[in-house]
Tab-separated table of N, CA and C in Angstrom:
chain	number	residue	atom	x	y	z
A	1	MET	N	76.740	-19.270	88.085
A	1	MET	CA	77.829	-19.507	87.142
A	1	MET	C	78.391	-18.154	86.698
A	2	SER	N	79.682	-18.082	86.616
A	2	SER	CA	80.349	-16.839	86.234
A	2	SER	C	80.117	-16.530	84.767
A	3	ASP	N	79.986	-15.255	84.488
A	3	ASP	CA	79.884	-14.820	83.110
A	3	ASP	C	81.248	-14.888	82.455
A	4	ILE	N	81.251	-15.088	81.177
A	4	ILE	CA	82.467	-15.048	80.376
A	4	ILE	C	82.397	-13.775	79.552
A	5	THR	N	83.477	-12.998	79.575
A	5	THR	CA	83.530	-11.788	78.762
A	5	THR	C	84.673	-11.901	77.771
A	6	TYR	N	84.482	-11.257	76.623
A	6	TYR	CA	85.435	-11.301	75.525
A	6	TYR	C	85.784	-9.875	75.121
A	7	ALA	N	87.053	-9.619	74.857
A	7	ALA	CA	87.477	-8.279	74.431
A	7	ALA	C	88.427	-8.388	73.250
A	8	HIS	N	88.337	-7.388	72.380
A	8	HIS	CA	89.162	-7.348	71.159
A	8	HIS	C	88.963	-8.640	70.361
A	9	THR	N	87.706	-8.900	70.061
A	9	THR	CA	87.311	-10.155	69.441
A	9	THR	C	87.172	-10.016	67.937
A	10	THR	N	87.718	-10.984	67.228
A	10	THR	CA	87.521	-11.127	65.782
A	10	THR	C	86.849	-12.473	65.547
A	11	GLN	N	86.631	-12.812	64.314
A	11	GLN	CA	86.053	-14.115	63.989
A	11	GLN	C	86.944	-15.247	64.507
A	12	ARG	N	88.253	-15.014	64.538
A	12	ARG	CA	89.211	-16.065	64.884
A	12	ARG	C	89.503	-16.176	66.374
A	13	MET	N	89.607	-15.038	67.063
A	13	MET	CA	90.016	-15.096	68.462
A	13	MET	C	89.710	-13.800	69.196
A	14	SER	N	89.823	-13.885	70.513
A	14	SER	CA	89.741	-12.714	71.391
A	14	SER	C	91.111	-12.511	72.011
A	15	GLN	N	91.485	-11.260	72.217
A	15	GLN	CA	92.752	-10.978	72.879
A	15	GLN	C	92.664	-11.203	74.382
A	16	ILE	N	91.462	-10.964	74.932
A	16	ILE	CA	91.233	-11.176	76.368
A	16	ILE	C	89.928	-11.954	76.539
A	17	VAL	N	89.980	-13.017	77.341
A	17	VAL	CA	88.774	-13.720	77.764
A	17	VAL	C	88.838	-13.796	79.279
A	18	THR	N	87.744	-13.369	79.928
A	18	THR	CA	87.680	-13.401	81.379
A	18	THR	C	86.542	-14.312	81.806
A	19	HIS	N	86.856	-15.197	82.742
A	19	HIS	CA	85.855	-16.094	83.323
A	19	HIS	C	86.022	-16.014	84.829
A	20	GLY	N	85.021	-15.464	85.505
A	20	GLY	CA	85.155	-15.266	86.937
A	20	GLY	C	86.321	-14.329	87.220
A	21	ASP	N	87.238	-14.779	88.031
A	21	ASP	CA	88.405	-13.977	88.380
A	21	ASP	C	89.663	-14.395	87.619
A	22	THR	N	89.475	-15.153	86.536
A	22	THR	CA	90.620	-15.609	85.742
A	22	THR	C	90.618	-14.939	84.381
A	23	ILE	N	91.795	-14.469	83.989
A	23	ILE	CA	91.986	-13.767	82.718
A	23	ILE	C	92.878	-14.618	81.824
A	24	TYR	N	92.439	-14.814	80.594
A	24	TYR	CA	93.214	-15.557	79.604
A	24	TYR	C	93.560	-14.597	78.474
A	25	LEU	N	94.830	-14.501	78.148
A	25	LEU	CA	95.249	-13.672	77.026
A	25	LEU	C	95.607	-14.554	75.845
A	26	ALA	N	95.296	-14.069	74.651
A	26	ALA	CA	95.752	-14.741	73.437
A	26	ALA	C	97.271	-14.644	73.378
A	27	GLY	N	97.882	-15.482	72.578
A	27	GLY	CA	99.325	-15.405	72.389
A	27	GLY	C	99.711	-14.040	71.836
A	28	GLN	N	100.697	-13.418	72.455
A	28	GLN	CA	101.160	-12.094	72.034
A	28	GLN	C	102.473	-12.229	71.287
A	29	VAL	N	102.577	-11.519	70.185
A	29	VAL	CA	103.795	-11.510	69.379
A	29	VAL	C	104.295	-10.074	69.276
A	30	GLY	N	105.558	-9.948	68.904
A	30	GLY	CA	106.166	-8.636	68.784
A	30	GLY	C	106.203	-8.162	67.350
A	31	THR	N	107.111	-7.249	67.077
A	31	THR	CA	107.281	-6.687	65.745
A	31	THR	C	107.963	-7.714	64.859
A	32	ALA	N	107.274	-8.136	63.816
A	32	ALA	CA	107.828	-9.144	62.903
A	32	ALA	C	109.167	-8.678	62.348
A	33	GLY	N	110.148	-9.564	62.405
A	33	GLY	CA	111.459	-9.265	61.848
A	33	GLY	C	112.409	-8.585	62.814
A	34	ALA	N	111.918	-8.122	63.960
A	34	ALA	CA	112.787	-7.477	64.951
A	34	ALA	C	113.614	-8.540	65.675
A	35	SER	N	114.574	-8.105	66.460
A	35	SER	CA	115.419	-9.019	67.230
A	35	SER	C	114.574	-9.776	68.261
A	36	VAL	N	115.107	-10.860	68.761
A	36	VAL	CA	114.434	-11.621	69.812
A	36	VAL	C	114.216	-10.720	71.030
A	37	THR	N	115.212	-9.921	71.365
A	37	THR	CA	115.085	-8.997	72.492
A	37	THR	C	113.910	-8.054	72.280
A	38	GLN	N	113.823	-7.434	71.115
A	38	GLN	CA	112.738	-6.488	70.843
A	38	GLN	C	111.389	-7.187	70.788
A	39	GLN	N	111.330	-8.350	70.147
A	39	GLN	CA	110.051	-9.066	70.078
A	39	GLN	C	109.578	-9.473	71.469
A	40	THR	N	110.496	-9.923	72.321
A	40	THR	CA	110.114	-10.288	73.687
A	40	THR	C	109.586	-9.074	74.427
A	41	GLN	N	110.288	-7.946	74.326
A	41	GLN	CA	109.832	-6.724	75.004
A	41	GLN	C	108.475	-6.277	74.466
A	42	ASP	N	108.272	-6.366	73.159
A	42	ASP	CA	106.982	-6.018	72.562
A	42	ASP	C	105.869	-6.887	73.148
A	43	CYS	N	106.118	-8.196	73.251
A	43	CYS	CA	105.125	-9.109	73.826
A	43	CYS	C	104.781	-8.693	75.250
A	44	LEU	N	105.795	-8.410	76.039
A	44	LEU	CA	105.582	-8.065	77.445
A	44	LEU	C	104.864	-6.733	77.591
A	45	ASP	N	105.162	-5.783	76.720
A	45	ASP	CA	104.448	-4.502	76.735
A	45	ASP	C	102.967	-4.707	76.425
A	46	LYS	N	102.671	-5.553	75.453
A	46	LYS	CA	101.270	-5.853	75.118
A	46	LYS	C	100.582	-6.560	76.284
A	47	ILE	N	101.283	-7.481	76.904
A	47	ILE	CA	100.725	-8.198	78.058
A	47	ILE	C	100.405	-7.219	79.183
A	48	ASP	N	101.330	-6.318	79.488
A	48	ASP	CA	101.073	-5.301	80.521
A	48	ASP	C	99.796	-4.522	80.211
A	49	ALA	N	99.650	-4.076	78.974
A	49	ALA	CA	98.486	-3.270	78.581
A	49	ALA	C	97.192	-4.077	78.658
A	50	LEU	N	97.210	-5.303	78.168
A	50	LEU	CA	95.999	-6.128	78.191
A	50	LEU	C	95.607	-6.496	79.615
A	51	LEU	N	96.587	-6.836	80.441
A	51	LEU	CA	96.267	-7.150	81.835
A	51	LEU	C	95.684	-5.939	82.559
A	52	ALA	N	96.243	-4.765	82.328
A	52	ALA	CA	95.705	-3.549	82.947
A	52	ALA	C	94.259	-3.324	82.509
A	53	GLU	N	94.006	-3.508	81.227
A	53	GLU	CA	92.643	-3.345	80.714
A	53	GLU	C	91.674	-4.323	81.373
A	54	ALA	N	92.157	-5.527	81.669
A	54	ALA	CA	91.310	-6.566	82.260
A	54	ALA	C	91.250	-6.487	83.783
A	55	GLY	N	91.958	-5.527	84.364
A	55	GLY	CA	91.911	-5.362	85.810
A	55	GLY	C	92.947	-6.180	86.562
A	56	SER	N	94.121	-6.359	85.963
A	56	SER	CA	95.163	-7.148	86.597
A	56	SER	C	96.531	-6.556	86.279
A	57	SER	N	97.581	-7.298	86.587
A	57	SER	CA	98.947	-6.861	86.324
A	57	SER	C	99.867	-8.076	86.324
A	58	LYS	N	101.122	-7.829	85.972
A	58	LYS	CA	102.084	-8.937	85.915
A	58	LYS	C	102.293	-9.588	87.277
A	59	GLU	N	102.004	-8.877	88.351
A	59	GLU	CA	102.116	-9.452	89.691
A	59	GLU	C	101.067	-10.532	89.955
A	60	ARG	N	100.059	-10.615	89.084
A	60	ARG	CA	98.942	-11.557	89.266
A	60	ARG	C	98.955	-12.688	88.235
A	61	ILE	N	100.054	-12.822	87.483
A	61	ILE	CA	100.134	-13.886	86.476
A	61	ILE	C	100.243	-15.236	87.162
A	62	LEU	N	99.411	-16.159	86.719
A	62	LEU	CA	99.414	-17.522	87.244
A	62	LEU	C	100.311	-18.439	86.416
A	63	GLN	N	100.216	-18.299	85.096
A	63	GLN	CA	100.928	-19.211	84.201
A	63	GLN	C	101.321	-18.493	82.920
A	64	ALA	N	102.491	-18.839	82.417
A	64	ALA	CA	102.969	-18.322	81.137
A	64	ALA	C	103.442	-19.489	80.285
A	65	THR	N	103.095	-19.434	79.014
A	65	THR	CA	103.624	-20.382	78.037
A	65	THR	C	104.329	-19.560	76.981
A	66	ILE	N	105.585	-19.883	76.750
A	66	ILE	CA	106.395	-19.139	75.794
A	66	ILE	C	106.811	-20.074	74.674
A	67	TRP	N	106.553	-19.626	73.452
A	67	TRP	CA	106.983	-20.365	72.269
A	67	TRP	C	108.094	-19.586	71.594
A	68	LEU	N	109.179	-20.273	71.306
A	68	LEU	CA	110.292	-19.700	70.559
A	68	LEU	C	110.408	-20.426	69.232
A	69	ALA	N	110.684	-19.688	68.180
A	69	ALA	CA	110.888	-20.324	66.879
A	69	ALA	C	112.162	-21.162	66.896
A	70	ASP	N	113.105	-20.802	67.774
A	70	ASP	CA	114.385	-21.512	67.867
A	70	ASP	C	114.848	-21.461	69.316
A	71	MET	N	115.039	-22.614	69.946
A	71	MET	CA	115.475	-22.650	71.342
A	71	MET	C	116.867	-22.049	71.529
A	72	ALA	N	117.582	-21.820	70.458
A	72	ALA	CA	118.865	-21.122	70.557
A	72	ALA	C	118.670	-19.695	71.082
A	73	ASP	N	117.438	-19.185	71.004
A	73	ASP	CA	117.119	-17.831	71.478
A	73	ASP	C	116.674	-17.796	72.937
A	74	PHE	N	116.721	-18.939	73.616
A	74	PHE	CA	116.238	-19.061	74.991
A	74	PHE	C	116.904	-18.057	75.932
A	75	ALA	N	118.214	-17.966	75.914
A	75	ALA	CA	118.932	-17.063	76.826
A	75	ALA	C	118.599	-15.604	76.530
A	76	GLU	N	118.531	-15.233	75.252
A	76	GLU	CA	118.219	-13.848	74.890
A	76	GLU	C	116.816	-13.469	75.347
A	77	MET	N	115.861	-14.359	75.136
A	77	MET	CA	114.494	-14.098	75.586
A	77	MET	C	114.452	-13.988	77.105
A	78	ASN	N	115.147	-14.895	77.807
A	78	ASN	CA	115.133	-14.897	79.266
A	78	ASN	C	115.742	-13.641	79.872
A	79	THR	N	116.692	-13.025	79.198
A	79	THR	CA	117.270	-11.777	79.701
A	79	THR	C	116.187	-10.712	79.841
A	80	VAL	N	115.319	-10.624	78.846
A	80	VAL	CA	114.224	-9.645	78.875
A	80	VAL	C	113.158	-10.086	79.878
A	81	TRP	N	112.781	-11.351	79.826
A	81	TRP	CA	111.768	-11.891	80.737
A	81	TRP	C	112.174	-11.671	82.193
A	82	ASP	N	113.417	-12.045	82.532
A	82	ASP	CA	113.872	-11.960	83.918
A	82	ASP	C	113.867	-10.522	84.447
A	83	ALA	N	114.148	-9.563	83.586
A	83	ALA	CA	114.119	-8.153	83.991
A	83	ALA	C	112.688	-7.659	84.185
A	84	TRP	N	111.728	-8.300	83.541
A	84	TRP	CA	110.328	-7.865	83.572
A	84	TRP	C	109.501	-8.528	84.672
A	85	VAL	N	109.690	-9.816	84.884
A	85	VAL	CA	108.818	-10.566	85.794
A	85	VAL	C	108.923	-9.983	87.205
A	86	ALA	N	107.786	-9.914	87.884
A	86	ALA	CA	107.736	-9.340	89.230
A	86	ALA	C	108.529	-10.212	90.203
A	87	GLU	N	109.420	-9.576	90.949
A	87	GLU	CA	110.259	-10.307	91.893
A	87	GLU	C	109.397	-11.050	92.915
A	88	GLY	N	109.702	-12.316	93.101
A	88	GLY	CA	108.950	-13.141	94.041
A	88	GLY	C	107.595	-13.587	93.528
A	89	ARG	N	107.261	-13.238	92.284
A	89	ARG	CA	105.947	-13.556	91.713
A	89	ARG	C	106.082	-14.278	90.366
A	90	ALA	N	107.175	-14.994	90.172
A	90	ALA	CA	107.357	-15.708	88.901
A	90	ALA	C	106.241	-16.737	88.736
A	91	PRO	N	105.553	-16.704	87.606
A	91	PRO	CA	104.445	-17.640	87.397
A	91	PRO	C	104.949	-19.043	87.065
A	92	ALA	N	104.048	-20.001	87.123
A	92	ALA	CA	104.346	-21.307	86.548
A	92	ALA	C	104.600	-21.050	85.066
A	93	ARG	N	105.633	-21.686	84.507
A	93	ARG	CA	106.022	-21.323	83.144
A	93	ARG	C	106.517	-22.529	82.375
A	94	ALA	N	106.215	-22.536	81.085
A	94	ALA	CA	106.779	-23.511	80.159
A	94	ALA	C	107.308	-22.745	78.964
A	95	CYS	N	108.358	-23.272	78.357
A	95	CYS	CA	108.921	-22.654	77.158
A	95	CYS	C	109.319	-23.775	76.208
A	96	GLY	N	108.886	-23.660	74.976
A	96	GLY	CA	109.214	-24.678	73.992
A	96	GLY	C	109.460	-24.074	72.631
A	97	GLU	N	109.920	-24.911	71.738
A	97	GLU	CA	110.184	-24.495	70.361
A	97	GLU	C	108.998	-24.872	69.494
A	98	SER	N	108.607	-23.934	68.625
A	98	SER	CA	107.484	-24.174	67.737
A	98	SER	C	107.609	-23.300	66.499
A	99	LYS	N	107.155	-23.808	65.392
A	99	LYS	CA	107.058	-22.983	64.199
A	99	LYS	C	105.909	-22.003	64.436
A	100	LEU	N	106.199	-20.707	64.353
A	100	LEU	CA	105.191	-19.683	64.631
A	100	LEU	C	104.460	-19.292	63.347
A	101	ALA	N	103.513	-18.375	63.459
A	101	ALA	CA	102.613	-18.031	62.348
A	101	ALA	C	103.342	-17.619	61.074
A	102	THR	N	104.412	-16.865	61.224
A	102	THR	CA	105.241	-16.503	60.066
A	102	THR	C	106.701	-16.605	60.494
A	103	PRO	N	107.607	-16.780	59.541
A	103	PRO	CA	109.027	-16.896	59.901
A	103	PRO	C	109.604	-15.626	60.541
A	104	GLU	N	108.919	-14.494	60.398
A	104	GLU	CA	109.403	-13.241	60.972
A	104	GLU	C	109.158	-13.146	62.478
A	105	TYR	N	108.296	-14.021	63.012
A	105	TYR	CA	108.058	-14.047	64.454
A	105	TYR	C	109.012	-15.039	65.111
A	106	THR	N	109.621	-14.624	66.220
A	106	THR	CA	110.549	-15.498	66.940
A	106	THR	C	110.060	-15.850	68.341
A	107	VAL	N	109.101	-15.075	68.866
A	107	VAL	CA	108.613	-15.256	70.236
A	107	VAL	C	107.101	-15.082	70.266
A	108	GLU	N	106.420	-15.944	71.006
A	108	GLU	CA	104.996	-15.765	71.289
A	108	GLU	C	104.780	-16.147	72.739
A	109	ILE	N	104.011	-15.322	73.462
A	109	ILE	CA	103.794	-15.546	74.892
A	109	ILE	C	102.299	-15.566	75.186
A	110	LEU	N	101.846	-16.635	75.879
A	110	LEU	CA	100.462	-16.781	76.327
A	110	LEU	C	100.433	-16.635	77.840
A	111	ILE	N	99.407	-15.963	78.361
A	111	ILE	CA	99.315	-15.653	79.781
A	111	ILE	C	97.942	-16.021	80.327
A	112	THR	N	97.940	-16.584	81.544
A	112	THR	CA	96.745	-16.741	82.360
A	112	THR	C	97.022	-15.996	83.662
A	113	ALA	N	96.082	-15.153	84.082
A	113	ALA	CA	96.293	-14.334	85.274
A	113	ALA	C	95.020	-14.256	86.105
A	114	ALA	N	95.178	-13.828	87.330
A	114	ALA	CA	94.055	-13.592	88.233
A	114	ALA	C	93.709	-12.103	88.208
A	115	LYS	N	92.432	-11.800	88.356
A	115	LYS	CA	92.034	-10.402	88.491
A	115	LYS	C	92.528	-9.863	89.826
A	116	GLY	N	92.536	-8.536	89.880
A	116	GLY	CA	92.829	-7.940	91.182
A	116	GLY	C	93.935	-6.985	91.207
């Protein structure tokens, strides 16, 4: 049975959980109160760093779940996402509207990726 490893762990959550060759990231948020564009870029920058730490990269993302505080921000978020996602390697993805942890957050992104 594969070991499970946890990184950047608090009482509430871990930022990275690895099981076998699969990496799970906690939901990433950007700078509270910043524009949707900036918050999306902040999320993606954090994802890049966490995946690198776990031995992976955006080219190895299997699935992404994106939560927006308002679906009216869908196009703005997608402009940043589309420029970032690896060409030919777009993961399975869902995007929905949800009330986030605080009203200052507009975007949250969850990632599942493969090691390698």
